[in-house]
mmCIF file of C-alpha atoms in Angstrom:
data_model
loop_
_atom_site.group_PDB
_atom_site.id
_atom_site.type_symbol
_atom_site.label_atom_id
_atom_site.label_comp_id
_atom_site.label_asym_id
_atom_site.label_seq_id
_atom_site.Cartn_x
_atom_site.Cartn_y
_atom_site.Cartn_z
ATOM 1 C CA MET A 1 0.000 0.000 0.000
ATOM 2 C CA THR A 2 1.480 3.287 -1.095
ATOM 3 C CA MET A 3 0.629 6.300 1.019
ATOM 4 C CA ARG A 4 2.320 9.618 0.556
ATOM 5 C CA ARG A 5 1.489 12.914 2.108
ATOM 6 C CA ILE A 6 0.564 15.290 -0.673
ATOM 7 C CA THR A 7 2.387 18.546 -0.134
ATOM 8 C CA GLY A 8 1.137 21.578 -1.981
ATOM 9 C CA GLY A 9 -2.472 20.394 -1.873
ATOM 10 C CA THR A 10 -4.327 17.598 -3.619
ATOM 11 C CA ALA A 11 -4.849 17.844 -7.360
ATOM 12 C CA ARG A 12 -8.461 18.864 -6.816
ATOM 13 C CA GLU A 13 -7.462 21.574 -4.342
ATOM 14 C CA ARG A 14 -4.797 22.911 -6.685
ATOM 15 C CA VAL A 15 -7.077 23.170 -9.689
ATOM 16 C CA ALA A 16 -9.838 24.712 -7.570
ATOM 17 C CA ARG A 17 -7.570 27.355 -6.076
ATOM 18 C CA HIS A 18 -5.805 28.242 -9.323
ATOM 19 C CA LEU A 19 -9.104 28.490 -11.184
ATOM 20 C CA ARG A 20 -10.517 30.920 -8.644
ATOM 21 C CA THR A 21 -7.359 33.008 -8.598
ATOM 22 C CA LEU A 22 -6.939 33.214 -12.365
ATOM 23 C CA ARG A 23 -10.618 33.842 -12.892
ATOM 24 C CA ALA A 24 -10.508 36.726 -10.400
ATOM 25 C CA GLU A 25 -7.352 38.160 -11.992
ATOM 26 C CA GLN A 26 -9.042 38.130 -15.387
ATOM 27 C CA GLY A 27 -12.343 39.426 -14.092
ATOM 28 C CA LEU A 28 -14.241 36.396 -15.366
ATOM 29 C CA SER A 29 -17.397 34.996 -13.808
ATOM 30 C CA GLN A 30 -17.855 31.220 -13.456
ATOM 31 C CA GLU A 31 -20.397 31.561 -16.216
ATOM 32 C CA SER A 32 -18.058 33.269 -18.667
ATOM 33 C CA LEU A 33 -15.247 30.840 -17.912
ATOM 34 C CA ALA A 34 -17.695 27.978 -18.456
ATOM 35 C CA GLU A 35 -18.719 29.437 -21.790
ATOM 36 C CA LYS A 36 -15.120 29.932 -22.953
ATOM 37 C CA SER A 37 -14.190 26.388 -21.966
ATOM 38 C CA GLU A 38 -17.439 24.869 -23.264
ATOM 39 C CA LEU A 39 -18.327 23.394 -19.891
ATOM 40 C CA HIS A 40 -21.457 23.919 -17.825
ATOM 41 C CA ARG A 41 -21.517 26.758 -15.315
ATOM 42 C CA THR A 42 -22.577 24.544 -12.414
ATOM 43 C CA TYR A 43 -19.812 22.113 -13.341
ATOM 44 C CA VAL A 44 -17.186 24.871 -13.096
ATOM 45 C CA GLY A 45 -18.637 25.825 -9.707
ATOM 46 C CA SER A 46 -18.358 22.267 -8.442
ATOM 47 C CA ILE A 47 -14.740 22.030 -9.648
ATOM 48 C CA GLU A 48 -13.956 25.147 -7.626
ATOM 49 C CA ARG A 49 -15.502 23.452 -4.590
ATOM 50 C CA CYS A 50 -13.243 20.394 -5.093
ATOM 51 C CA GLU A 51 -16.312 18.233 -5.613
ATOM 52 C CA ARG A 52 -15.319 16.896 -9.021
ATOM 53 C CA ASN A 53 -12.780 14.381 -10.131
ATOM 54 C CA VAL A 54 -12.158 16.367 -13.326
ATOM 55 C CA SER A 55 -10.707 14.671 -16.380
ATOM 56 C CA LEU A 56 -7.515 15.827 -18.053
ATOM 57 C CA ASP A 57 -9.347 16.944 -21.194
ATOM 58 C CA ASN A 58 -11.567 19.249 -19.149
ATOM 59 C CA VAL A 59 -8.665 20.655 -17.118
ATOM 60 C CA GLU A 60 -6.971 21.310 -20.445
ATOM 61 C CA ALA A 61 -10.046 23.129 -21.771
ATOM 62 C CA LEU A 62 -10.113 25.307 -18.653
ATOM 63 C CA ALA A 63 -6.396 26.084 -18.991
ATOM 64 C CA ALA A 64 -6.860 27.064 -22.642
ATOM 65 C CA ALA A 65 -9.813 29.301 -21.757
ATOM 66 C CA LEU A 66 -7.653 31.046 -19.145
ATOM 67 C CA GLY A 67 -4.664 31.290 -21.488
ATOM 68 C CA VAL A 68 -2.356 29.295 -19.225
ATOM 69 C CA ASP A 69 -0.562 25.982 -19.519
ATOM 70 C CA ILE A 70 -2.258 22.995 -17.869
ATOM 71 C CA SER A 71 0.773 22.596 -15.602
ATOM 72 C CA ASP A 72 -0.019 26.022 -14.137
ATOM 73 C CA LEU A 73 -3.349 24.672 -12.884
ATOM 74 C CA LEU A 74 -1.574 21.759 -11.150
ATOM 75 C CA ALA A 75 1.243 23.795 -9.614
ATOM 76 C CA PRO A 76 1.708 23.137 -5.869
ATOM 77 C CA LEU A 77 -0.110 25.555 -3.567
ATOM 78 C CA GLU A 78 1.612 27.504 -0.859
ATOM 79 C CA LEU A 79 -0.393 26.379 2.104
ATOM 80 C CA ASN A 80 0.141 28.512 5.138
ATOM 81 C CA ARG A 81 -1.758 27.282 8.109
ATOM 82 C CA MET B 1 -14.665 29.568 -29.803
ATOM 83 C CA THR B 2 -11.337 29.346 -28.050
ATOM 84 C CA MET B 3 -8.571 27.578 -29.919
ATOM 85 C CA ARG B 4 -5.017 27.572 -28.716
ATOM 86 C CA ARG B 5 -2.108 25.565 -29.963
ATOM 87 C CA ILE B 6 -0.912 23.388 -27.114
ATOM 88 C CA THR B 7 2.838 23.614 -26.899
ATOM 89 C CA GLY B 8 4.652 20.926 -24.970
ATOM 90 C CA GLY B 9 2.099 18.274 -25.899
ATOM 91 C CA THR B 10 -1.496 17.683 -24.892
ATOM 92 C CA ALA B 11 -2.218 16.667 -21.320
ATOM 93 C CA ARG B 12 -2.743 13.064 -22.421
ATOM 94 C CA GLU B 13 0.553 13.032 -24.322
ATOM 95 C CA ARG B 14 2.414 14.502 -21.377
ATOM 96 C CA VAL B 15 1.098 12.019 -18.843
ATOM 97 C CA ALA B 16 1.698 9.133 -21.252
ATOM 98 C CA ARG B 17 5.288 10.120 -21.952
ATOM 99 C CA HIS B 18 6.204 10.895 -18.341
ATOM 100 C CA LEU B 19 4.652 7.637 -17.140
ATOM 101 C CA ARG B 20 6.681 5.601 -19.590
ATOM 102 C CA THR B 21 9.895 7.461 -18.777
ATOM 103 C CA LEU B 22 9.525 7.281 -15.001
ATOM 104 C CA ARG B 23 8.412 3.679 -15.122
ATOM 105 C CA ALA B 24 11.492 2.770 -17.187
ATOM 106 C CA GLU B 25 13.784 4.717 -14.849
ATOM 107 C CA GLN B 26 12.374 2.850 -11.873
ATOM 108 C CA GLY B 27 12.377 -0.508 -13.617
ATOM 109 C CA LEU B 28 8.642 -0.975 -13.116
ATOM 110 C CA SER B 29 6.365 -2.944 -15.405
ATOM 111 C CA GLN B 30 2.914 -1.604 -16.285
ATOM 112 C CA GLU B 31 1.589 -4.335 -14.034
ATOM 113 C CA SER B 32 3.624 -3.338 -10.997
ATOM 114 C CA LEU B 33 2.811 0.346 -11.492
ATOM 115 C CA ALA B 34 -0.854 -0.587 -11.772
ATOM 116 C CA GLU B 35 -0.639 -2.555 -8.542
ATOM 117 C CA LYS B 36 1.108 0.269 -6.666
ATOM 118 C CA SER B 37 -1.442 2.799 -7.863
ATOM 119 C CA GLU B 38 -4.410 0.469 -7.411
ATOM 120 C CA LEU B 39 -5.454 0.744 -11.042
ATOM 121 C CA HIS B 40 -5.921 -2.004 -13.593
ATOM 122 C CA ARG B 41 -2.961 -3.052 -15.719
ATOM 123 C CA THR B 42 -4.813 -2.649 -19.004
ATOM 124 C CA TYR B 43 -5.963 0.796 -17.848
ATOM 125 C CA VAL B 44 -2.361 1.894 -17.257
ATOM 126 C CA GLY B 45 -1.482 0.588 -20.720
ATOM 127 C CA SER B 46 -4.262 2.591 -22.324
ATOM 128 C CA ILE B 47 -3.167 5.748 -20.494
ATOM 129 C CA GLU B 48 0.313 5.273 -21.926
ATOM 130 C CA ARG B 49 -1.260 5.036 -25.389
ATOM 131 C CA CYS B 50 -3.110 8.358 -24.827
ATOM 132 C CA GLU B 51 -6.413 6.545 -25.168
ATOM 133 C CA ARG B 52 -7.817 7.610 -21.819
ATOM 134 C CA ASN B 53 -9.184 10.866 -20.559
ATOM 135 C CA VAL B 54 -7.791 10.145 -17.091
ATOM 136 C CA SER B 55 -9.256 11.828 -14.037
ATOM 137 C CA LEU B 56 -7.192 13.932 -11.652
ATOM 138 C CA ASP B 57 -7.591 11.435 -8.815
ATOM 139 C CA ASN B 58 -6.108 8.677 -10.956
ATOM 140 C CA VAL B 59 -3.238 10.845 -12.214
ATOM 141 C CA GLU B 60 -2.581 11.653 -8.563
ATOM 142 C CA ALA B 61 -2.526 7.960 -7.645
ATOM 143 C CA LEU B 62 -0.032 7.295 -10.441
ATOM 144 C CA ALA B 63 2.168 10.181 -9.298
ATOM 145 C CA ALA B 64 2.126 8.898 -5.718
ATOM 146 C CA ALA B 65 3.028 5.387 -6.879
ATOM 147 C CA LEU B 66 5.989 6.813 -8.795
ATOM 148 C CA GLY B 67 7.038 9.081 -5.918
ATOM 149 C CA VAL B 68 6.679 12.291 -7.915
ATOM 150 C CA ASP B 69 4.457 15.324 -7.686
ATOM 151 C CA ILE B 70 1.406 15.361 -9.972
ATOM 152 C CA SER B 71 2.776 18.513 -11.641
ATOM 153 C CA ASP B 72 5.760 16.436 -12.813
ATOM 154 C CA LEU B 73 3.390 14.256 -14.848
ATOM 155 C CA LEU B 74 1.909 17.335 -16.526
ATOM 156 C CA ALA B 75 5.197 19.101 -17.251
ATOM 157 C CA PRO B 76 5.530 20.245 -20.887
ATOM 158 C CA LEU B 77 7.356 17.843 -23.181
ATOM 159 C CA GLU B 78 10.311 18.810 -25.265
ATOM 160 C CA LEU B 79 9.020 17.883 -28.663
ATOM 161 C CA ASN B 80 11.710 17.713 -31.282
ATOM 162 C CA ARG B 81 10.347 16.925 -34.686
#
């Protein structure tokens, strides 16, 4: 059994946080990001709440809509707590 | 309609290539990687053939099994062609 502490947040947490941050920086609503990435608005909301086990193709679509590389959405978080 | 050329390979291509490389470096078969990551052997094979739209949780499990960060599996490829 392989167990490893995930530093920098889980993949879901990373994508959620980066989406929110980039969306805010670009002044985009969840709805407009959803439209640009051809996903449903409520789906984007649930990704930002870490509720979804998003597929690579959809993470890629979100990255393209935000004009960043997919690796930017998976970059480790600086967790200060 | 948002279209952007993906430099460094698509997400599927990146994960596929990095999996193969890391697996070879660590001397792991697809079967042993599958076992460590609690996925099915044929599933790991299809990921390495870019056939699967893998979910973040599964990419994370593969990263943990290989002892790398998930962002390492999504790092841009150096494509020389």
